[in-house]
Amino acid sequence: MIEVVHVNKTFGDNQVLKDVSTNFEKGKVNLIIGQSGQGKSVLAKCIVGLHEVDSGQILYDGRDFTKLDRLQRKEIRQEIGMLFQGSALFDSMTVEQNVMFPLTMFTKMSRKEMQERVDFCLERVNLAGRNKLFPAECSGGMQKRIAIARAISMNPKYLFCDEPNSGLDPQTSILIDNLIREITYEYEITTIVITHDMNSVIEIGDNVIFINKGQNWWQGDRKSIITTDNKEINDFVFASEFMKEIKETMRKH
Ligand SMILES: Nc1ncnc2c1ncn2[C@@H]1O[C@H](COP(=O)(O)OP(=O)(O)OP(=O)(O)O)[C@@H](O)[C@H]1O
């Protein structure tokens, strides 16, 4: 579990995060949603230590990241898998080399152990045998799955996904969402997904955190999002006529 406790973050005279407290639960898909510019990325960057908080605590299973020194932070960072927007694969490396990269950087595994781990991770994302391809030879959905294989290669306790569905067609988005959910449940990972995809909210939102005006405005699961009367979240999630219809249909059942 990751706990965020009374976190504040200001840039100049712009207070972006205002006393944000929330929990990201273990073995669950935790979604951060909200309009553009409300502080989602700043919150995520504070959690992984890319921004220092002004005040407050970030607890990784009880370990206060804000109080740790560089080496202690490094230990926690090695427990974090990152899935970046646009996959961020190395174009000059093969699929296998991309997935192996964190293992060569951060572990003392033998070549054989690394190979076994890479094969296992590629198998897990349904890319067995695609080891020698280059990213340019792979579709957008495949690239995302390679990035997921790389993110889980170190057996992470925590998984951060920044807009995992951006640039993907609806069907492939569902496949990626399902994969993220399966992996989260299977390995009991604390997964945090920043998303603008309302389909993901309804499909995989075990714990949804709605950031509005720099605050944790609303929090609940995908079922309570259907029934909430909170105006701002309703306006945001059910903005389109299509989403309004889905809400009405789901409310009736
Ligand atoms: N490094 C920075 N320096 C100064 N201001 C920043 C910095 N990073 C973010 N901000 C400001 O913080 C606010 C929130 O930005 P943030 O990137 O968290 O929004 P977001 O909710 O993730 O939006 P989007 O959905 O568009 O990615 C914005 O006003 C932005 O200008």
PDB file of C-alpha atoms and ligand atoms in Angstrom:
ATOM      1  CA  MET A   1       0.000   0.000   0.000  1.00  0.00           C
ATOM      2  CA  ILE A   2       1.079   3.559  -0.672  1.00  0.00           C
ATOM      3  CA  GLU A   3      -0.297   6.223   1.653  1.00  0.00           C
ATOM      4  CA  VAL A   4      -0.247   9.907   0.824  1.00  0.00           C
ATOM      5  CA  VAL A   5      -0.684  11.987   3.971  1.00  0.00           C
ATOM      6  CA  HIS A   6      -1.427  15.731   3.926  1.00  0.00           C
ATOM      7  CA  VAL A   7       0.797  16.430   0.922  1.00  0.00           C
ATOM      8  CA  ASN A   8       1.291  20.007  -0.282  1.00  0.00           C
ATOM      9  CA  LYS A   9       3.254  21.077  -3.352  1.00  0.00           C
ATOM     10  CA  THR A  10       3.731  24.598  -4.677  1.00  0.00           C
ATOM     11  CA  PHE A  11       5.575  25.938  -7.740  1.00  0.00           C
ATOM     12  CA  GLY A  12       6.245  29.659  -7.260  1.00  0.00           C
ATOM     13  CA  ASP A  13       2.877  31.067  -6.239  1.00  0.00           C
ATOM     14  CA  ASN A  14       0.927  28.167  -7.768  1.00  0.00           C
ATOM     15  CA  GLN A  15      -0.157  25.736  -5.062  1.00  0.00           C
ATOM     16  CA  VAL A  16      -0.772  22.622  -7.139  1.00  0.00           C
ATOM     17  CA  LEU A  17      -1.427  20.048  -4.394  1.00  0.00           C
ATOM     18  CA  LYS A  18      -3.521  21.178  -1.446  1.00  0.00           C
ATOM     19  CA  ASP A  19      -3.405  18.911   1.571  1.00  0.00           C
ATOM     20  CA  VAL A  20      -3.861  15.722  -0.459  1.00  0.00           C
ATOM     21  CA  SER A  21      -4.405  12.550   1.547  1.00  0.00           C
ATOM     22  CA  THR A  22      -5.247   9.213  -0.038  1.00  0.00           C
ATOM     23  CA  ASN A  23      -4.442   5.489  -0.056  1.00  0.00           C
ATOM     24  CA  PHE A  24      -3.378   3.395  -3.023  1.00  0.00           C
ATOM     25  CA  GLU A  25      -4.264  -0.152  -2.106  1.00  0.00           C
ATOM     26  CA  LYS A  26      -2.222  -3.333  -2.519  1.00  0.00           C
ATOM     27  CA  GLY A  27      -3.453  -5.856  -5.087  1.00  0.00           C
ATOM     28  CA  LYS A  28      -5.795  -3.270  -6.566  1.00  0.00           C
ATOM     29  CA  VAL A  29      -5.858  -1.058  -9.631  1.00  0.00           C
ATOM     30  CA  ASN A  30      -5.839   2.492  -8.261  1.00  0.00           C
ATOM     31  CA  LEU A  31      -6.794   5.109 -10.838  1.00  0.00           C
ATOM     32  CA  ILE A  32      -5.976   8.813 -10.700  1.00  0.00           C
ATOM     33  CA  ILE A  33      -8.408  10.789 -12.818  1.00  0.00           C
ATOM     34  CA  GLY A  34      -9.236  14.458 -13.283  1.00  0.00           C
ATOM     35  CA  GLN A  35      -9.277  17.300 -15.770  1.00  0.00           C
ATOM     36  CA  SER A  36      -6.112  18.566 -17.389  1.00  0.00           C
ATOM     37  CA  GLY A  37      -3.897  20.690 -15.173  1.00  0.00           C
ATOM     38  CA  GLN A  38      -5.470  19.635 -11.851  1.00  0.00           C
ATOM     39  CA  GLY A  39      -2.332  18.052 -10.415  1.00  0.00           C
ATOM     40  CA  LYS A  40      -2.455  14.351 -11.337  1.00  0.00           C
ATOM     41  CA  SER A  41       1.080  14.170 -12.763  1.00  0.00           C
ATOM     42  CA  VAL A  42       2.499  16.340  -9.991  1.00  0.00           C
ATOM     43  CA  LEU A  43       0.973  13.968  -7.437  1.00  0.00           C
ATOM     44  CA  ALA A  44       2.446  10.932  -9.227  1.00  0.00           C
ATOM     45  CA  LYS A  45       5.844  12.641  -9.485  1.00  0.00           C
ATOM     46  CA  CYS A  46       5.767  13.468  -5.772  1.00  0.00           C
ATOM     47  CA  ILE A  47       5.008   9.821  -5.005  1.00  0.00           C
ATOM     48  CA  VAL A  48       8.002   8.517  -6.992  1.00  0.00           C
ATOM     49  CA  GLY A  49      10.268  11.295  -5.745  1.00  0.00           C
ATOM     50  CA  LEU A  50      10.670  13.201  -9.026  1.00  0.00           C
ATOM     51  CA  HIS A  51       9.300  16.217  -7.109  1.00  0.00           C
ATOM     52  CA  GLU A  52      10.032  16.909  -3.437  1.00  0.00           C
ATOM     53  CA  VAL A  53       6.868  17.626  -1.433  1.00  0.00           C
ATOM     54  CA  ASP A  54       6.675  20.898   0.543  1.00  0.00           C
ATOM     55  CA  SER A  55       5.078  19.062   3.438  1.00  0.00           C
ATOM     56  CA  GLY A  56       3.340  15.763   4.137  1.00  0.00           C
ATOM     57  CA  GLN A  57       4.299  12.102   3.949  1.00  0.00           C
ATOM     58  CA  ILE A  58       4.477   9.405   1.261  1.00  0.00           C
ATOM     59  CA  LEU A  59       4.467   5.983   2.904  1.00  0.00           C
ATOM     60  CA  TYR A  60       5.479   2.875   0.944  1.00  0.00           C
ATOM     61  CA  ASP A  61       4.176   0.063   3.129  1.00  0.00           C
ATOM     62  CA  GLY A  62       4.950   2.229   6.130  1.00  0.00           C
ATOM     63  CA  ARG A  63       8.320   3.559   4.872  1.00  0.00           C
ATOM     64  CA  ASP A  64       8.211   7.351   4.641  1.00  0.00           C
ATOM     65  CA  PHE A  65       9.830   8.118   1.286  1.00  0.00           C
ATOM     66  CA  THR A  66      10.117  11.841   2.118  1.00  0.00           C
ATOM     67  CA  LYS A  67      12.434  11.062   5.051  1.00  0.00           C
ATOM     68  CA  LEU A  68      14.733   8.557   3.341  1.00  0.00           C
ATOM     69  CA  ASP A  69      18.263   9.249   2.110  1.00  0.00           C
ATOM     70  CA  ARG A  70      19.395   8.687  -1.468  1.00  0.00           C
ATOM     71  CA  LEU A  71      20.386   5.045  -0.997  1.00  0.00           C
ATOM     72  CA  GLN A  72      17.210   4.103   0.865  1.00  0.00           C
ATOM     73  CA  ARG A  73      15.151   5.780  -1.859  1.00  0.00           C
ATOM     74  CA  LYS A  74      17.044   3.793  -4.477  1.00  0.00           C
ATOM     75  CA  GLU A  75      15.943   0.571  -2.772  1.00  0.00           C
ATOM     76  CA  ILE A  76      12.291   1.607  -3.034  1.00  0.00           C
ATOM     77  CA  ARG A  77      12.718   2.794  -6.621  1.00  0.00           C
ATOM     78  CA  GLN A  78      13.900  -0.700  -7.531  1.00  0.00           C
ATOM     79  CA  GLU A  79      10.583  -2.012  -6.241  1.00  0.00           C
ATOM     80  CA  ILE A  80       8.701   0.264  -8.669  1.00  0.00           C
ATOM     81  CA  GLY A  81       7.814  -0.702 -12.230  1.00  0.00           C
ATOM     82  CA  MET A  82       7.108   2.201 -14.576  1.00  0.00           C
ATOM     83  CA  LEU A  83       4.956   2.153 -17.688  1.00  0.00           C
ATOM     84  CA  PHE A  84       5.460   5.442 -19.494  1.00  0.00           C
ATOM     85  CA  GLN A  85       3.136   7.165 -21.933  1.00  0.00           C
ATOM     86  CA  GLY A  86       4.239   6.153 -25.450  1.00  0.00           C
ATOM     87  CA  SER A  87       5.993   3.015 -24.066  1.00  0.00           C
ATOM     88  CA  ALA A  88       9.484   4.638 -24.064  1.00  0.00           C
ATOM     89  CA  LEU A  89      11.243   1.612 -25.527  1.00  0.00           C
ATOM     90  CA  PHE A  90      14.825   1.809 -26.773  1.00  0.00           C
ATOM     91  CA  ASP A  91      14.521   1.741 -30.567  1.00  0.00           C
ATOM     92  CA  SER A  92      18.002   0.334 -31.123  1.00  0.00           C
ATOM     93  CA  MET A  93      17.414  -2.611 -28.776  1.00  0.00           C
ATOM     94  CA  THR A  94      15.481  -5.777 -29.491  1.00  0.00           C
ATOM     95  CA  VAL A  95      12.367  -6.715 -27.524  1.00  0.00           C
ATOM     96  CA  GLU A  96      14.481  -9.021 -25.378  1.00  0.00           C
ATOM     97  CA  GLN A  97      17.154  -6.386 -24.723  1.00  0.00           C
ATOM     98  CA  ASN A  98      14.494  -3.850 -23.735  1.00  0.00           C
ATOM     99  CA  VAL A  99      12.935  -6.212 -21.187  1.00  0.00           C
ATOM    100  CA  MET A 100      16.363  -7.290 -19.916  1.00  0.00           C
ATOM    101  CA  PHE A 101      17.572  -3.709 -19.464  1.00  0.00           C
ATOM    102  CA  PRO A 102      16.465  -3.198 -15.802  1.00  0.00           C
ATOM    103  CA  LEU A 103      17.896  -6.609 -14.883  1.00  0.00           C
ATOM    104  CA  THR A 104      21.325  -5.758 -16.319  1.00  0.00           C
ATOM    105  CA  MET A 105      21.233  -2.345 -14.604  1.00  0.00           C
ATOM    106  CA  PHE A 106      19.986  -3.255 -11.151  1.00  0.00           C
ATOM    107  CA  THR A 107      20.588  -6.963 -10.461  1.00  0.00           C
ATOM    108  CA  LYS A 108      23.476  -9.382 -10.309  1.00  0.00           C
ATOM    109  CA  MET A 109      21.568 -12.118 -12.129  1.00  0.00           C
ATOM    110  CA  SER A 110      23.531 -14.460 -14.347  1.00  0.00           C
ATOM    111  CA  ARG A 111      22.901 -14.317 -18.097  1.00  0.00           C
ATOM    112  CA  LYS A 112      20.888 -17.568 -17.863  1.00  0.00           C
ATOM    113  CA  GLU A 113      18.714 -16.233 -15.018  1.00  0.00           C
ATOM    114  CA  MET A 114      18.075 -13.009 -16.917  1.00  0.00           C
ATOM    115  CA  GLN A 115      17.121 -14.928 -20.032  1.00  0.00           C
ATOM    116  CA  GLU A 116      14.686 -17.069 -18.055  1.00  0.00           C
ATOM    117  CA  ARG A 117      13.115 -14.003 -16.455  1.00  0.00           C
ATOM    118  CA  VAL A 118      12.783 -12.215 -19.816  1.00  0.00           C
ATOM    119  CA  ASP A 119      11.181 -15.280 -21.407  1.00  0.00           C
ATOM    120  CA  PHE A 120       8.785 -15.581 -18.461  1.00  0.00           C
ATOM    121  CA  CYS A 121       7.758 -11.904 -18.703  1.00  0.00           C
ATOM    122  CA  LEU A 122       7.308 -12.046 -22.484  1.00  0.00           C
ATOM    123  CA  GLU A 123       5.216 -15.175 -22.096  1.00  0.00           C
ATOM    124  CA  ARG A 124       3.097 -13.404 -19.462  1.00  0.00           C
ATOM    125  CA  VAL A 125       2.219 -10.596 -21.882  1.00  0.00           C
ATOM    126  CA  ASN A 126       1.586 -13.062 -24.738  1.00  0.00           C
ATOM    127  CA  LEU A 127       4.747 -12.183 -26.645  1.00  0.00           C
ATOM    128  CA  ALA A 128       6.601 -15.485 -26.315  1.00  0.00           C
ATOM    129  CA  GLY A 129       9.125 -15.952 -29.103  1.00  0.00           C
ATOM    130  CA  ARG A 130       9.122 -12.304 -30.191  1.00  0.00           C
ATOM    131  CA  ASN A 131      12.514 -11.744 -28.487  1.00  0.00           C
ATOM    132  CA  LYS A 132      14.500 -10.701 -31.531  1.00  0.00           C
ATOM    133  CA  LEU A 133      12.096  -8.180 -33.030  1.00  0.00           C
ATOM    134  CA  PHE A 134      12.834  -4.452 -32.833  1.00  0.00           C
ATOM    135  CA  PRO A 135      10.185  -2.019 -31.488  1.00  0.00           C
ATOM    136  CA  ALA A 136       9.682  -0.548 -34.979  1.00  0.00           C
ATOM    137  CA  GLU A 137       8.571  -4.001 -36.138  1.00  0.00           C
ATOM    138  CA  CYS A 138       5.841  -4.121 -33.453  1.00  0.00           C
ATOM    139  CA  SER A 139       2.358  -2.583 -33.351  1.00  0.00           C
ATOM    140  CA  GLY A 140       1.405   0.045 -30.743  1.00  0.00           C
ATOM    141  CA  GLY A 141      -0.373  -2.591 -28.648  1.00  0.00           C
ATOM    142  CA  MET A 142       2.637  -4.917 -28.816  1.00  0.00           C
ATOM    143  CA  GLN A 143       4.938  -2.065 -27.809  1.00  0.00           C
ATOM    144  CA  LYS A 144       2.742  -1.446 -24.782  1.00  0.00           C
ATOM    145  CA  ARG A 145       2.944  -5.132 -23.862  1.00  0.00           C
ATOM    146  CA  ILE A 146       6.749  -5.061 -24.221  1.00  0.00           C
ATOM    147  CA  ALA A 147       6.779  -2.040 -21.890  1.00  0.00           C
ATOM    148  CA  ILE A 148       4.598  -3.962 -19.417  1.00  0.00           C
ATOM    149  CA  ALA A 149       6.984  -6.934 -19.610  1.00  0.00           C
ATOM    150  CA  ARG A 150       9.873  -4.576 -18.873  1.00  0.00           C
ATOM    151  CA  ALA A 151       7.935  -2.944 -16.009  1.00  0.00           C
ATOM    152  CA  ILE A 152       7.317  -6.318 -14.318  1.00  0.00           C
ATOM    153  CA  SER A 153      10.773  -7.770 -15.024  1.00  0.00           C
ATOM    154  CA  MET A 154      12.051  -6.731 -11.588  1.00  0.00           C
ATOM    155  CA  ASN A 155       9.029  -8.271  -9.873  1.00  0.00           C
ATOM    156  CA  PRO A 156       7.767  -4.887  -8.663  1.00  0.00           C
ATOM    157  CA  LYS A 157       5.703  -4.275  -5.535  1.00  0.00           C
ATOM    158  CA  TYR A 158       4.412  -1.050  -7.083  1.00  0.00           C
ATOM    159  CA  LEU A 159       3.466  -0.318 -10.689  1.00  0.00           C
ATOM    160  CA  PHE A 160       2.965   3.190 -12.107  1.00  0.00           C
ATOM    161  CA  CYS A 161       1.224   3.523 -15.456  1.00  0.00           C
ATOM    162  CA  ASP A 162       0.942   6.916 -17.132  1.00  0.00           C
ATOM    163  CA  GLU A 163      -1.913   6.941 -19.651  1.00  0.00           C
ATOM    164  CA  PRO A 164      -1.435   3.280 -20.674  1.00  0.00           C
ATOM    165  CA  ASN A 165      -4.131   3.523 -23.351  1.00  0.00           C
ATOM    166  CA  SER A 166      -3.022   6.677 -25.087  1.00  0.00           C
ATOM    167  CA  GLY A 167      -2.793   6.177 -28.841  1.00  0.00           C
ATOM    168  CA  LEU A 168      -4.432   2.734 -28.765  1.00  0.00           C
ATOM    169  CA  ASP A 169      -7.678   1.677 -30.440  1.00  0.00           C
ATOM    170  CA  PRO A 170     -10.591   0.748 -28.105  1.00  0.00           C
ATOM    171  CA  GLN A 171     -10.116  -3.022 -28.453  1.00  0.00           C
ATOM    172  CA  THR A 172      -6.394  -2.901 -27.776  1.00  0.00           C
ATOM    173  CA  SER A 173      -7.057  -0.539 -24.846  1.00  0.00           C
ATOM    174  CA  ILE A 174      -9.295  -3.171 -23.283  1.00  0.00           C
ATOM    175  CA  LEU A 175      -6.590  -5.830 -23.748  1.00  0.00           C
ATOM    176  CA  ILE A 176      -4.009  -3.597 -22.062  1.00  0.00           C
ATOM    177  CA  ASP A 177      -6.417  -2.723 -19.219  1.00  0.00           C
ATOM    178  CA  ASN A 178      -7.148  -6.408 -18.667  1.00  0.00           C
ATOM    179  CA  LEU A 179      -3.448  -7.247 -18.664  1.00  0.00           C
ATOM    180  CA  ILE A 180      -2.707  -4.541 -16.090  1.00  0.00           C
ATOM    181  CA  ARG A 181      -5.555  -5.814 -13.911  1.00  0.00           C
ATOM    182  CA  GLU A 182      -4.508  -9.479 -14.203  1.00  0.00           C
ATOM    183  CA  ILE A 183      -0.910  -8.703 -13.329  1.00  0.00           C
ATOM    184  CA  THR A 184      -1.991  -6.522 -10.392  1.00  0.00           C
ATOM    185  CA  TYR A 185      -4.148  -9.281  -8.924  1.00  0.00           C
ATOM    186  CA  GLU A 186      -1.740 -12.116  -9.719  1.00  0.00           C
ATOM    187  CA  TYR A 187       1.324 -10.542  -8.085  1.00  0.00           C
ATOM    188  CA  GLU A 188      -0.558  -8.399  -5.518  1.00  0.00           C
ATOM    189  CA  ILE A 189       0.974  -5.221  -6.858  1.00  0.00           C
ATOM    190  CA  THR A 190      -0.031  -1.732  -5.704  1.00  0.00           C
ATOM    191  CA  THR A 191      -0.856  -0.350  -9.138  1.00  0.00           C
ATOM    192  CA  ILE A 192      -1.421   3.332  -9.874  1.00  0.00           C
ATOM    193  CA  VAL A 193      -2.768   4.333 -13.275  1.00  0.00           C
ATOM    194  CA  ILE A 194      -3.175   7.922 -14.454  1.00  0.00           C
ATOM    195  CA  THR A 195      -5.874   7.836 -17.079  1.00  0.00           C
ATOM    196  CA  HIS A 196      -8.231   9.931 -19.169  1.00  0.00           C
ATOM    197  CA  ASP A 197      -9.978   6.802 -20.421  1.00  0.00           C
ATOM    198  CA  MET A 198     -13.471   6.654 -18.943  1.00  0.00           C
ATOM    199  CA  ASN A 199     -13.858   3.090 -20.138  1.00  0.00           C
ATOM    200  CA  SER A 200     -10.942   2.148 -17.845  1.00  0.00           C
ATOM    201  CA  VAL A 201     -12.693   3.863 -14.940  1.00  0.00           C
ATOM    202  CA  ILE A 202     -15.772   1.699 -15.402  1.00  0.00           C
ATOM    203  CA  GLU A 203     -13.850  -1.503 -16.238  1.00  0.00           C
ATOM    204  CA  ILE A 204     -10.829  -1.641 -13.928  1.00  0.00           C
ATOM    205  CA  GLY A 205     -11.257   1.133 -11.334  1.00  0.00           C
ATOM    206  CA  ASP A 206     -10.975  -0.744  -8.026  1.00  0.00           C
ATOM    207  CA  ASN A 207     -10.080   2.504  -6.274  1.00  0.00           C
ATOM    208  CA  VAL A 208     -10.617   5.761  -8.170  1.00  0.00           C
ATOM    209  CA  ILE A 209      -9.109   9.035  -6.946  1.00  0.00           C
ATOM    210  CA  PHE A 210     -10.571  12.141  -8.564  1.00  0.00           C
ATOM    211  CA  ILE A 211      -8.141  15.051  -8.334  1.00  0.00           C
ATOM    212  CA  ASN A 212      -9.836  18.409  -8.708  1.00  0.00           C
ATOM    213  CA  LYS A 213      -8.355  21.838  -7.937  1.00  0.00           C
ATOM    214  CA  GLY A 214      -5.324  20.140  -6.426  1.00  0.00           C
ATOM    215  CA  GLN A 215      -7.406  18.204  -3.918  1.00  0.00           C
ATOM    216  CA  ASN A 216      -8.565  14.643  -3.450  1.00  0.00           C
ATOM    217  CA  TRP A 217     -12.092  15.671  -4.376  1.00  0.00           C
ATOM    218  CA  TRP A 218     -13.720  12.251  -4.487  1.00  0.00           C
ATOM    219  CA  GLN A 219     -12.610   8.657  -3.969  1.00  0.00           C
ATOM    220  CA  GLY A 220     -14.451   5.391  -4.455  1.00  0.00           C
ATOM    221  CA  ASP A 221     -14.712   2.278  -6.613  1.00  0.00           C
ATOM    222  CA  ARG A 222     -16.185   1.847 -10.088  1.00  0.00           C
ATOM    223  CA  LYS A 223     -19.585   0.966  -8.639  1.00  0.00           C
ATOM    224  CA  SER A 224     -19.879   3.991  -6.384  1.00  0.00           C
ATOM    225  CA  ILE A 225     -18.924   6.253  -9.288  1.00  0.00           C
ATOM    226  CA  ILE A 226     -22.203   5.232 -10.932  1.00  0.00           C
ATOM    227  CA  THR A 227     -24.294   6.168  -7.923  1.00  0.00           C
ATOM    228  CA  THR A 228     -22.491   9.215  -6.535  1.00  0.00           C
ATOM    229  CA  ASP A 229     -24.244  12.581  -6.531  1.00  0.00           C
ATOM    230  CA  ASN A 230     -20.955  14.485  -6.481  1.00  0.00           C
ATOM    231  CA  LYS A 231     -21.501  17.115  -9.153  1.00  0.00           C
ATOM    232  CA  GLU A 232     -17.905  17.599 -10.265  1.00  0.00           C
ATOM    233  CA  ILE A 233     -17.211  13.894 -10.764  1.00  0.00           C
ATOM    234  CA  ASN A 234     -20.504  13.404 -12.575  1.00  0.00           C
ATOM    235  CA  ASP A 235     -19.737  16.328 -14.877  1.00  0.00           C
ATOM    236  CA  PHE A 236     -16.278  14.917 -15.541  1.00  0.00           C
ATOM    237  CA  VAL A 237     -16.877  11.173 -15.955  1.00  0.00           C
ATOM    238  CA  PHE A 238     -20.299  11.359 -17.545  1.00  0.00           C
ATOM    239  CA  ALA A 239     -19.712  14.352 -19.779  1.00  0.00           C
ATOM    240  CA  SER A 240     -20.782  12.690 -23.041  1.00  0.00           C
ATOM    241  CA  GLU A 241     -24.320  11.570 -23.880  1.00  0.00           C
ATOM    242  CA  PHE A 242     -22.966   8.057 -24.404  1.00  0.00           C
ATOM    243  CA  MET A 243     -21.473   7.906 -20.892  1.00  0.00           C
ATOM    244  CA  LYS A 244     -24.723   9.342 -19.446  1.00  0.00           C
ATOM    245  CA  GLU A 245     -26.623   6.487 -21.096  1.00  0.00           C
ATOM    246  CA  ILE A 246     -24.195   3.932 -19.688  1.00  0.00           C
ATOM    247  CA  LYS A 247     -24.673   5.419 -16.225  1.00  0.00           C
ATOM    248  CA  GLU A 248     -28.458   5.235 -16.458  1.00  0.00           C
ATOM    249  CA  THR A 249     -28.362   1.637 -17.698  1.00  0.00           C
ATOM    250  CA  MET A 250     -25.931   0.571 -14.957  1.00  0.00           C
ATOM    251  CA  ARG A 251     -27.950   2.384 -12.277  1.00  0.00           C
ATOM    252  CA  LYS A 252     -31.036   0.373 -13.227  1.00  0.00           C
ATOM    253  CA  HIS A 253     -29.235  -2.973 -12.747  1.00  0.00           C
TER     254      HIS A 253
HETATM  255  N1  LIG B   1       7.755  21.441 -13.012  1.00  0.00           N
HETATM  256  C1  LIG B   1       6.756  22.324 -12.872  1.00  0.00           C
HETATM  257  N2  LIG B   1       7.022  23.624 -12.611  1.00  0.00           N
HETATM  258  C2  LIG B   1       6.026  24.520 -12.455  1.00  0.00           C
HETATM  259  N3  LIG B   1       4.706  24.210 -12.543  1.00  0.00           N
HETATM  260  C3  LIG B   1       4.384  22.937 -12.802  1.00  0.00           C
HETATM  261  C4  LIG B   1       5.387  21.941 -12.986  1.00  0.00           C
HETATM  262  N4  LIG B   1       4.771  20.762 -13.237  1.00  0.00           N
HETATM  263  C5  LIG B   1       3.440  21.028 -13.226  1.00  0.00           C
HETATM  264  N5  LIG B   1       3.212  22.329 -12.970  1.00  0.00           N
HETATM  265  C6  LIG B   1       1.883  22.957 -12.857  1.00  0.00           C
HETATM  266  O1  LIG B   1       1.071  22.155 -12.013  1.00  0.00           O
HETATM  267  C7  LIG B   1      -0.273  22.157 -12.455  1.00  0.00           C
HETATM  268  C8  LIG B   1      -0.778  20.738 -12.564  1.00  0.00           C
HETATM  269  O2  LIG B   1      -0.039  20.077 -13.604  1.00  0.00           O
HETATM  270  P1  LIG B   1      -0.136  18.503 -13.855  1.00  0.00           P
HETATM  271  O3  LIG B   1       0.881  18.185 -14.903  1.00  0.00           O
HETATM  272  O4  LIG B   1      -0.040  17.756 -12.579  1.00  0.00           O
HETATM  273  O5  LIG B   1      -1.603  18.365 -14.434  1.00  0.00           O
HETATM  274  P2  LIG B   1      -2.366  17.037 -14.860  1.00  0.00           P
HETATM  275  O6  LIG B   1      -3.596  16.965 -13.995  1.00  0.00           O
HETATM  276  O7  LIG B   1      -1.474  15.863 -14.832  1.00  0.00           O
HETATM  277  O8  LIG B   1      -2.793  17.412 -16.341  1.00  0.00           O
HETATM  278  P3  LIG B   1      -2.798  16.533 -17.711  1.00  0.00           P
HETATM  279  O9  LIG B   1      -4.019  15.652 -17.604  1.00  0.00           O
HETATM  280  O10 LIG B   1      -2.963  17.554 -18.782  1.00  0.00           O
HETATM  281  O11 LIG B   1      -1.521  15.762 -17.789  1.00  0.00           O
HETATM  282  C9  LIG B   1      -0.302  22.957 -13.746  1.00  0.00           C
HETATM  283  O12 LIG B   1      -0.745  24.262 -13.425  1.00  0.00           O
HETATM  284  C10 LIG B   1       1.142  22.983 -14.197  1.00  0.00           C
HETATM  285  O13 LIG B   1       1.443  24.147 -14.891  1.00  0.00           O
END
